[in-house]
Short mmCIF file of C-alpha atoms (C1' of nucleotides) in Angstrom, two decimals:
data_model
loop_
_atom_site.label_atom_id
_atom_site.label_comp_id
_atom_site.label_asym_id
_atom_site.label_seq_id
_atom_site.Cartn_x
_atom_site.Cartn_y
_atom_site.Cartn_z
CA UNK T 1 11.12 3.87 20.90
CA UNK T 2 8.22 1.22 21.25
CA UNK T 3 8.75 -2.25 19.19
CA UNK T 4 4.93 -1.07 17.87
CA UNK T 5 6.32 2.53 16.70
CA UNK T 6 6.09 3.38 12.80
CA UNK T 7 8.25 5.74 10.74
CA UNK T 8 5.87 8.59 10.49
CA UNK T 9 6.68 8.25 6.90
CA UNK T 10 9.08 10.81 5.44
CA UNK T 11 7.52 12.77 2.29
CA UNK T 12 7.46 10.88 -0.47
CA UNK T 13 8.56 13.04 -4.01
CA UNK T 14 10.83 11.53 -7.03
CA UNK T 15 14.00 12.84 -5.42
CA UNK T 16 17.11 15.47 -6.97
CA UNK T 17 17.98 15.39 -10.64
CA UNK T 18 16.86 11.80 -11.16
CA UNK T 19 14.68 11.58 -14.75
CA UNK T 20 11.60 9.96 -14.93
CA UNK T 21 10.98 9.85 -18.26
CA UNK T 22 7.40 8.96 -19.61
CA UNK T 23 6.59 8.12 -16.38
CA UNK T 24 6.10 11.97 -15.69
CA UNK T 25 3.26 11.94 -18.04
CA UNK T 26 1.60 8.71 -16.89
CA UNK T 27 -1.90 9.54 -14.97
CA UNK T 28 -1.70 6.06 -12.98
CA UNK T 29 1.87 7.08 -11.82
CA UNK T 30 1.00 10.17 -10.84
CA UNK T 31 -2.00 8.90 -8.88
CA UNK T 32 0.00 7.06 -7.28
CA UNK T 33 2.96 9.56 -5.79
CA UNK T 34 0.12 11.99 -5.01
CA UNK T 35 -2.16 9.82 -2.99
CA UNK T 36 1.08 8.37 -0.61
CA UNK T 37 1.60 12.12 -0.33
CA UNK T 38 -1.46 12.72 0.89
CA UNK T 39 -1.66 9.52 2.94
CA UNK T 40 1.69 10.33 4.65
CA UNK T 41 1.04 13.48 5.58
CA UNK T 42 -2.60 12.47 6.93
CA UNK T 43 -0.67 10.13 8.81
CA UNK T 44 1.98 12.27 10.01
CA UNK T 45 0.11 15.17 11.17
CA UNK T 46 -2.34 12.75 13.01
CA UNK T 47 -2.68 12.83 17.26
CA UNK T 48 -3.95 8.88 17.17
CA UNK T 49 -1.14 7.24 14.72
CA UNK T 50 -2.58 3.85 15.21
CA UNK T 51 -5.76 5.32 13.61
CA UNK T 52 -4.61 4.72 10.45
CA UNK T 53 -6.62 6.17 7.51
CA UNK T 54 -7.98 2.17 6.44
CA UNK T 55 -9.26 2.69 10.36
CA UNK T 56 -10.45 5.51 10.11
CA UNK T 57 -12.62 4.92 6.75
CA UNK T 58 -14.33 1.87 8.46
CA UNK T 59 -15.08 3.68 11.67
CA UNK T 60 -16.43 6.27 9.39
CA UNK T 61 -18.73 3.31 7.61
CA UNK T 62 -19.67 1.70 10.51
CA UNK T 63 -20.84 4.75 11.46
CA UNK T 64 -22.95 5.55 8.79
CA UNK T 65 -24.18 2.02 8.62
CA UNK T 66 -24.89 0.89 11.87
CA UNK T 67 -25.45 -2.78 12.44
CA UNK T 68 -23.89 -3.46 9.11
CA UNK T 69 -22.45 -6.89 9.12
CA UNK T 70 -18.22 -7.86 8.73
CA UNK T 71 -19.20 -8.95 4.99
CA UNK T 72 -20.71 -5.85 4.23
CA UNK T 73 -18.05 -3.81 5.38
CA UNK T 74 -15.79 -6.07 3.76
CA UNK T 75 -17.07 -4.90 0.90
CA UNK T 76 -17.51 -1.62 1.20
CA UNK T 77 -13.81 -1.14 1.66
CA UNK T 78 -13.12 -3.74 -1.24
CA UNK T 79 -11.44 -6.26 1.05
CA UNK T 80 -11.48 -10.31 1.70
CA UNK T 81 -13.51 -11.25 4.59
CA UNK T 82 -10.53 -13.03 6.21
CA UNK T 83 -8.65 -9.30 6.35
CA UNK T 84 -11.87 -7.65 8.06
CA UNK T 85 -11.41 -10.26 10.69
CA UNK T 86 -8.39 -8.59 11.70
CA UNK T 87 -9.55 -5.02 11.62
CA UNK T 88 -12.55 -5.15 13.29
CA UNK T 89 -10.55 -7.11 16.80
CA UNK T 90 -7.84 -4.40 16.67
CA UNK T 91 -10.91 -1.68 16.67
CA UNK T 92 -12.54 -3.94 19.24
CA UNK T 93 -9.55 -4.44 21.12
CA UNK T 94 -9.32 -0.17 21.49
CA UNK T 95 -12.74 -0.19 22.76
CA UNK T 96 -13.74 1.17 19.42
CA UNK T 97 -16.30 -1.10 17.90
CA UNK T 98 -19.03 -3.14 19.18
CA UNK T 99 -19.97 -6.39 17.74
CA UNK T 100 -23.34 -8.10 18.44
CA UNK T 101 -24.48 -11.51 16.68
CA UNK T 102 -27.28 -10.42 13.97
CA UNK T 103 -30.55 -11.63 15.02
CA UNK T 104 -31.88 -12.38 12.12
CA UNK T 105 -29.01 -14.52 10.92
CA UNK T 106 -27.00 -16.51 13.40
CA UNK T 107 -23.79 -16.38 11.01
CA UNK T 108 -23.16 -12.88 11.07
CA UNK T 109 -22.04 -10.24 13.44
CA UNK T 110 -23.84 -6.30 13.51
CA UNK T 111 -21.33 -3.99 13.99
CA UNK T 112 -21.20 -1.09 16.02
CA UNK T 113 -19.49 2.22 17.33
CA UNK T 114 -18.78 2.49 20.75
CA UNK T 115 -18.94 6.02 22.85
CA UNK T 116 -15.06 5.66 22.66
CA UNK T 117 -15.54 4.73 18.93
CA UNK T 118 -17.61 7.58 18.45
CA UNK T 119 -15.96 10.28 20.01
CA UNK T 120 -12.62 8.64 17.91
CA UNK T 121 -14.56 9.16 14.53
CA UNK T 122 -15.03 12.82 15.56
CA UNK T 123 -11.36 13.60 16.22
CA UNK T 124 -10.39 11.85 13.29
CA UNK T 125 -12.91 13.45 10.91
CA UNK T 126 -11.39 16.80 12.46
CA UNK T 127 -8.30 16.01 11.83
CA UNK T 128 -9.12 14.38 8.26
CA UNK T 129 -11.28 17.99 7.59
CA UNK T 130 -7.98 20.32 8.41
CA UNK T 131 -5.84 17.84 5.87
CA UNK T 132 -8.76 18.00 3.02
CA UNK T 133 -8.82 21.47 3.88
CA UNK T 134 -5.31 22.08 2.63
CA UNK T 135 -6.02 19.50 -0.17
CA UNK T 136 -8.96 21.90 -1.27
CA UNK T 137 -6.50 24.81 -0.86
CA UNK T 138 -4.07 22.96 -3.40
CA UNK T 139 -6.31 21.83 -6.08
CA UNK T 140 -8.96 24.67 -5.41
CA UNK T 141 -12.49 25.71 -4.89
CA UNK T 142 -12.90 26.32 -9.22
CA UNK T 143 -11.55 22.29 -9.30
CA UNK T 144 -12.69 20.50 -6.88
CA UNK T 145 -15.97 19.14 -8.04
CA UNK T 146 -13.83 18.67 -11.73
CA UNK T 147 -11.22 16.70 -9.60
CA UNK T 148 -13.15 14.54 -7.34
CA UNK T 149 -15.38 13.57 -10.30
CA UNK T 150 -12.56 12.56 -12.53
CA UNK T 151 -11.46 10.70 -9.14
CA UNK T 152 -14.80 9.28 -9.30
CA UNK T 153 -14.62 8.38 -12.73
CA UNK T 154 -11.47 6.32 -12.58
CA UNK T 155 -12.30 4.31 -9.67
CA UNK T 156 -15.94 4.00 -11.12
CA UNK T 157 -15.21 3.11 -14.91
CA UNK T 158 -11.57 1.36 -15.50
CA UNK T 159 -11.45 -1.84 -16.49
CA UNK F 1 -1.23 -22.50 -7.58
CA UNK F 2 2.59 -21.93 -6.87
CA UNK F 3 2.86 -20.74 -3.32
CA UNK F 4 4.76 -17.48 -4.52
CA UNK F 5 1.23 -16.55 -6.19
CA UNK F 6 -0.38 -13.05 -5.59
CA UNK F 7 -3.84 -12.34 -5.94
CA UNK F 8 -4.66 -10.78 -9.14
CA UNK F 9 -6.73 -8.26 -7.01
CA UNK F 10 -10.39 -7.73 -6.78
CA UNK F 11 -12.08 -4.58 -8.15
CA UNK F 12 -11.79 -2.02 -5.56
CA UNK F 13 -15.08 0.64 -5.00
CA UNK F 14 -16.97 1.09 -2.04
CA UNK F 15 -19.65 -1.29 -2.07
CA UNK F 16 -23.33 -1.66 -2.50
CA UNK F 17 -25.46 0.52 -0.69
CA UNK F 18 -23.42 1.50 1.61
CA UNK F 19 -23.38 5.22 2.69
CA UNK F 20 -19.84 6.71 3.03
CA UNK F 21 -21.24 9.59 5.08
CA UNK F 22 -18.47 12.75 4.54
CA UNK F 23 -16.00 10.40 2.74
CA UNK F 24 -17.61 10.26 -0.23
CA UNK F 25 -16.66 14.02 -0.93
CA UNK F 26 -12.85 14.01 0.52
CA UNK F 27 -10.21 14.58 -1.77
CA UNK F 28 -8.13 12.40 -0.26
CA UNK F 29 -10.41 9.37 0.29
CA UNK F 30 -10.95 9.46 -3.57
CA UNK F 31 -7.33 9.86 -4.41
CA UNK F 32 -6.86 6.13 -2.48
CA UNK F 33 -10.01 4.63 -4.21
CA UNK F 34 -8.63 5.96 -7.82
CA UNK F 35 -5.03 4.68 -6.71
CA UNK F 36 -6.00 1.54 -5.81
CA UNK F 37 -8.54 0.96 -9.21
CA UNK F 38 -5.52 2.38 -11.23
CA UNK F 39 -3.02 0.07 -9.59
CA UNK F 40 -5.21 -3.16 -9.54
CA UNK F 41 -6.43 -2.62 -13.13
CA UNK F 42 -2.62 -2.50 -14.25
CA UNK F 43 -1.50 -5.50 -12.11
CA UNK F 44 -4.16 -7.42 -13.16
CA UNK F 45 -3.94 -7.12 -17.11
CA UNK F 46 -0.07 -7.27 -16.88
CA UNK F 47 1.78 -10.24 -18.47
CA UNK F 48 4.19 -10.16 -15.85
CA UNK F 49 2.69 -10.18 -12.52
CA UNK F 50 5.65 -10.14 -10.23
CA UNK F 51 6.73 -6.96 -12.37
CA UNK F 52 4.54 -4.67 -10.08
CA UNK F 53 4.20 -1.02 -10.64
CA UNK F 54 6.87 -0.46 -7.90
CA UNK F 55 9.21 -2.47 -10.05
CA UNK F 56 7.90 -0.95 -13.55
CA UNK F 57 9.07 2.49 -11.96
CA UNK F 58 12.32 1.31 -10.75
CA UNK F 59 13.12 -0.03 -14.11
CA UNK F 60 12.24 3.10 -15.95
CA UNK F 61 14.20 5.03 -13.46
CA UNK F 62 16.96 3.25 -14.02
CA UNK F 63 16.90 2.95 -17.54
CA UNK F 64 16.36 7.27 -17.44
CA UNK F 65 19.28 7.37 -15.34
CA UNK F 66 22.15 4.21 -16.43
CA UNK F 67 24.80 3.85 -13.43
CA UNK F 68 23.04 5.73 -10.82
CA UNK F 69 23.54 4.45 -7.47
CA UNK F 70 20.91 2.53 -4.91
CA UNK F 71 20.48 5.44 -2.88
CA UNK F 72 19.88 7.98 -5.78
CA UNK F 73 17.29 5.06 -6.94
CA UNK F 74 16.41 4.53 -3.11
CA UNK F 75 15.74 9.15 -3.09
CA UNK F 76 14.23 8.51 -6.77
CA UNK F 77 11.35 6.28 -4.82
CA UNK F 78 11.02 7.88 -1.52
CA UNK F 79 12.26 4.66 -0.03
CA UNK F 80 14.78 3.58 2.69
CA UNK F 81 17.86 2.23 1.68
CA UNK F 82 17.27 -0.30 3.53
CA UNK F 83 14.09 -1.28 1.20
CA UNK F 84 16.05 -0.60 -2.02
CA UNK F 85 18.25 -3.45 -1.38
CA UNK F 86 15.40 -6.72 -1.70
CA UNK F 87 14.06 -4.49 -4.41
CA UNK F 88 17.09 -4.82 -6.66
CA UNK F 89 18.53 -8.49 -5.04
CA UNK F 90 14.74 -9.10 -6.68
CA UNK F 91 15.59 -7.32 -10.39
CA UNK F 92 18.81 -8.99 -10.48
CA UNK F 93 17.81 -12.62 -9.44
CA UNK F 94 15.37 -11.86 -12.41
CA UNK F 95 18.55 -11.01 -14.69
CA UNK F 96 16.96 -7.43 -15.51
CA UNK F 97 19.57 -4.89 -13.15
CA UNK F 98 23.19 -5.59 -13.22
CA UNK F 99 25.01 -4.14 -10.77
CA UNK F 100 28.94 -3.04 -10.85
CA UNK F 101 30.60 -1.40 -8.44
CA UNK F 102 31.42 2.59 -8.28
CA UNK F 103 34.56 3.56 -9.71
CA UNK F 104 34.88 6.71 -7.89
CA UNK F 105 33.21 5.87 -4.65
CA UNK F 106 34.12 2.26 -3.81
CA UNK F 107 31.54 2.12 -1.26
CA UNK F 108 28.70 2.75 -4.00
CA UNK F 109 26.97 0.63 -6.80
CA UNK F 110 26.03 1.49 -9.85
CA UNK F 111 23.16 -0.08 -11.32
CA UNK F 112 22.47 -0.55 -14.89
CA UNK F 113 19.34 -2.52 -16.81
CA UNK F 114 20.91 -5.59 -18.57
CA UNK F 115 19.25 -6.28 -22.48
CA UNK F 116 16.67 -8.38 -20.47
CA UNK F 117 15.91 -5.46 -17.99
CA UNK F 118 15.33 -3.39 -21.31
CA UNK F 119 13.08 -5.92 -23.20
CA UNK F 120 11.33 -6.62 -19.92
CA UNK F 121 10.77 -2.46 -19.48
CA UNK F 122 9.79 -2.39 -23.63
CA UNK F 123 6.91 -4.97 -22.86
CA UNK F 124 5.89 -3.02 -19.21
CA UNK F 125 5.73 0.17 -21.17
CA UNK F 126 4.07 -1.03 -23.49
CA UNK F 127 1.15 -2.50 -21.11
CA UNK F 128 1.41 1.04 -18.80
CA UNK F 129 0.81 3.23 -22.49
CA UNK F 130 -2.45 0.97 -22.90
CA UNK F 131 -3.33 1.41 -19.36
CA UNK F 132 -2.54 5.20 -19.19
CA UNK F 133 -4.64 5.77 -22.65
CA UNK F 134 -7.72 4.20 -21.18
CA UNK F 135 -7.08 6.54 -18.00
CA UNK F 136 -6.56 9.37 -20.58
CA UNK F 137 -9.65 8.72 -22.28
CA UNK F 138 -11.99 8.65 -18.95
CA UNK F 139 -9.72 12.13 -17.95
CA UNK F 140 -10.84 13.16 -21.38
CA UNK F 141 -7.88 15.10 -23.18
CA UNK F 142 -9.39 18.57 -22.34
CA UNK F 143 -8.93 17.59 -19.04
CA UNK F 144 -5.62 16.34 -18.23
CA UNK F 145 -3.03 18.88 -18.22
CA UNK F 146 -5.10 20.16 -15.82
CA UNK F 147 -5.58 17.16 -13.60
CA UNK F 148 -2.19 16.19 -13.64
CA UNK F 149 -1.12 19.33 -13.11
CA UNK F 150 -3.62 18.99 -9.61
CA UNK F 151 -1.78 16.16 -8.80
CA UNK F 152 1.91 17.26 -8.99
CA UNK F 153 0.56 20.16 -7.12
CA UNK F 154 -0.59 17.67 -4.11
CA UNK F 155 2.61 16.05 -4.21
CA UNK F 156 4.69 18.83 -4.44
CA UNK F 157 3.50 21.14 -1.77
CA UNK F 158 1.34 19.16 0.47
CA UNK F 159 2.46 19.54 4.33
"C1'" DT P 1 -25.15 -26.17 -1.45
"C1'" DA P 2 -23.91 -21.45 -0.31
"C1'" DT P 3 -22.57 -17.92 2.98
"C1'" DT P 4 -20.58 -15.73 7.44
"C1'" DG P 5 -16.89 -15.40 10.05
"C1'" DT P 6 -12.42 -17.44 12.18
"C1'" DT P 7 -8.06 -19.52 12.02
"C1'" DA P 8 -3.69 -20.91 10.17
"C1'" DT P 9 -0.58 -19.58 7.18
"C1'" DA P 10 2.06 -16.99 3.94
"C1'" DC P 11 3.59 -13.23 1.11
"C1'" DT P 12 4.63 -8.18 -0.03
"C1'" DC P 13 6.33 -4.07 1.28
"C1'" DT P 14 8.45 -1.30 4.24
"C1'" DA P 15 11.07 0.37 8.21
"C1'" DT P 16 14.75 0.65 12.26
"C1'" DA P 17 19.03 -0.66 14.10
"C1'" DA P 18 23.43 -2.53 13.97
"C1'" DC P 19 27.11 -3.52 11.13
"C1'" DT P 20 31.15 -3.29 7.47
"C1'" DA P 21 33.66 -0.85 4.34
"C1'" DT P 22 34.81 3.35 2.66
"C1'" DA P 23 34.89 8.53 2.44
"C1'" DT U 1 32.43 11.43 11.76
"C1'" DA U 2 29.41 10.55 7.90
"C1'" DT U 3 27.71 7.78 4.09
"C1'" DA U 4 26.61 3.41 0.97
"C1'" DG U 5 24.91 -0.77 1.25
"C1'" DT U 6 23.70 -5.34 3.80
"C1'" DT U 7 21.63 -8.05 7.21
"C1'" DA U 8 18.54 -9.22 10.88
"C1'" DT U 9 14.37 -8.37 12.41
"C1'" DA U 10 9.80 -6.68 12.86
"C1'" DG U 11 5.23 -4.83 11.80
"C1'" DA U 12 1.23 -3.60 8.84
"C1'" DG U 13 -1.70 -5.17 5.52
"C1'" DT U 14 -3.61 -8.45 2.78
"C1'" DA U 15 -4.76 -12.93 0.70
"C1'" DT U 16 -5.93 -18.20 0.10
"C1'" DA U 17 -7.61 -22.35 1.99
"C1'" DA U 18 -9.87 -25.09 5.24
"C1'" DC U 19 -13.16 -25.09 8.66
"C1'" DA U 20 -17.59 -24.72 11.79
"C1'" DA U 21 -21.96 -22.88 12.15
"C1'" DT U 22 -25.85 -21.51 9.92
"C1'" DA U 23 -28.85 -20.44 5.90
#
DNA sequence: TATTGTTATACTCTATAACTATA
DNA sequence: TATAGTTATAGAGTATAACAATA
């Protein structure tokens, strides 16, 4: 096995007779098991597994922002400058991403998909499409808009 | 700043005007965004930041279930064995786990919370009840049976 | 003075593999 | 042979602080 190989994550589900107590009833908790479900899986059941889904949501964003500079990304994905660094080489290294200095400001950097970035972002957003399909299948078509808005709600309005 | 200090973790939502493109309306790309707000809102009001929510739920666990052994907690977590043991090493340096060995299986360790572990759970409950109310009140009480009942659902039969 | 991005550094969390003791 | 737990080691992800270049 490569030195570079990750556990394709086993599932992840409070194991056997084990109590939880109020936890069970805790939103946040819950949250929190059902989202590294989902993760895993997406991960699992993906053909590029260093394509990562924090990868594959800023390929998606530099997508629909062309040009957008390493601080805006950085905060599109809510993270310090100093860990976009980081992300954007390893998409760079793969031939992924495209950087070009910003003519308008010398400081910053315009990011970019490549061909290779772009045809990336397609096979991932196939692949993420078949695992939101089965997401839709679980919490289903009468839900969803109930669900993701809720979703919405929480990431939008806790404080 | 003591060099063992953690961020207390910036709001996390997509940012500004960015567009998200078919993100915006995945299931599972919201369940990480609501995760993360969830999980950064709790760390960050909590009294005792290096009692994360990974630790909260061991403590509970083990509290729920007195004497059960690091790999029931290690199944309890979906976590290797191999990541239980820092985890406890970590509760016990903090004089909140005690540990004593198996009676019937002398290979095994039974772990137990010590009065500390169950003041230090008390106080951590108490903080996740506040935090889980003002979750419940953006779910809205007509709402979440039905949304936790979506989210057991992901966890339990998502492949 | 403030901001963009890089670098150096460090910490958390988690895993695999090899190992010991025990079953 | 198989399992419980430890250790050594490694990798992903993220952050703070200091810095250079530019605004």
């Amino acid at each position: 096995m490569s030195p570079a190989s990750r556990k394709p994550a086993a599932r992840r589900e409070p194991g056997g007779d084990i109590r939880l107590g109020p936890l069970d009833n805790f939103i946040g908790f819950n949250l929190r098991l059902a989202q590294e479900a989902s993760f895993d899986v997406f991960a699992r059941h993906t053909a590029a597994p260093h394509l990562r889904p924090g990868r594959f949501a800023s390929l998606m964003i530099i997508h629909e922002n062309p040009g957008l500079s390493q601080m805006e990304l950085a905060r599109a994905i809510a993270r310090d400058k100093s860990s976009v660094t980081p992300l954007i080489r390893g998409l760079w290294e793969d031939g992924l991403v495209e950087r070009r200095p910003s003519e308008i400001d010398r400081r910053s950097m315009t990011l970019w998909l490549t061909p290779a970035g772009e045809e990336a972002l397609r096979s991932l957003l196939a692949h993420a499409r078949r695992h939101d399909r089965k997401l839709d299948a679980l919490v289903g078509a009468e839900n969803k808009a109930n669900f993701l808005a809720l979703l919405k709600k929480i990431m939008g309005e806790l404080r």
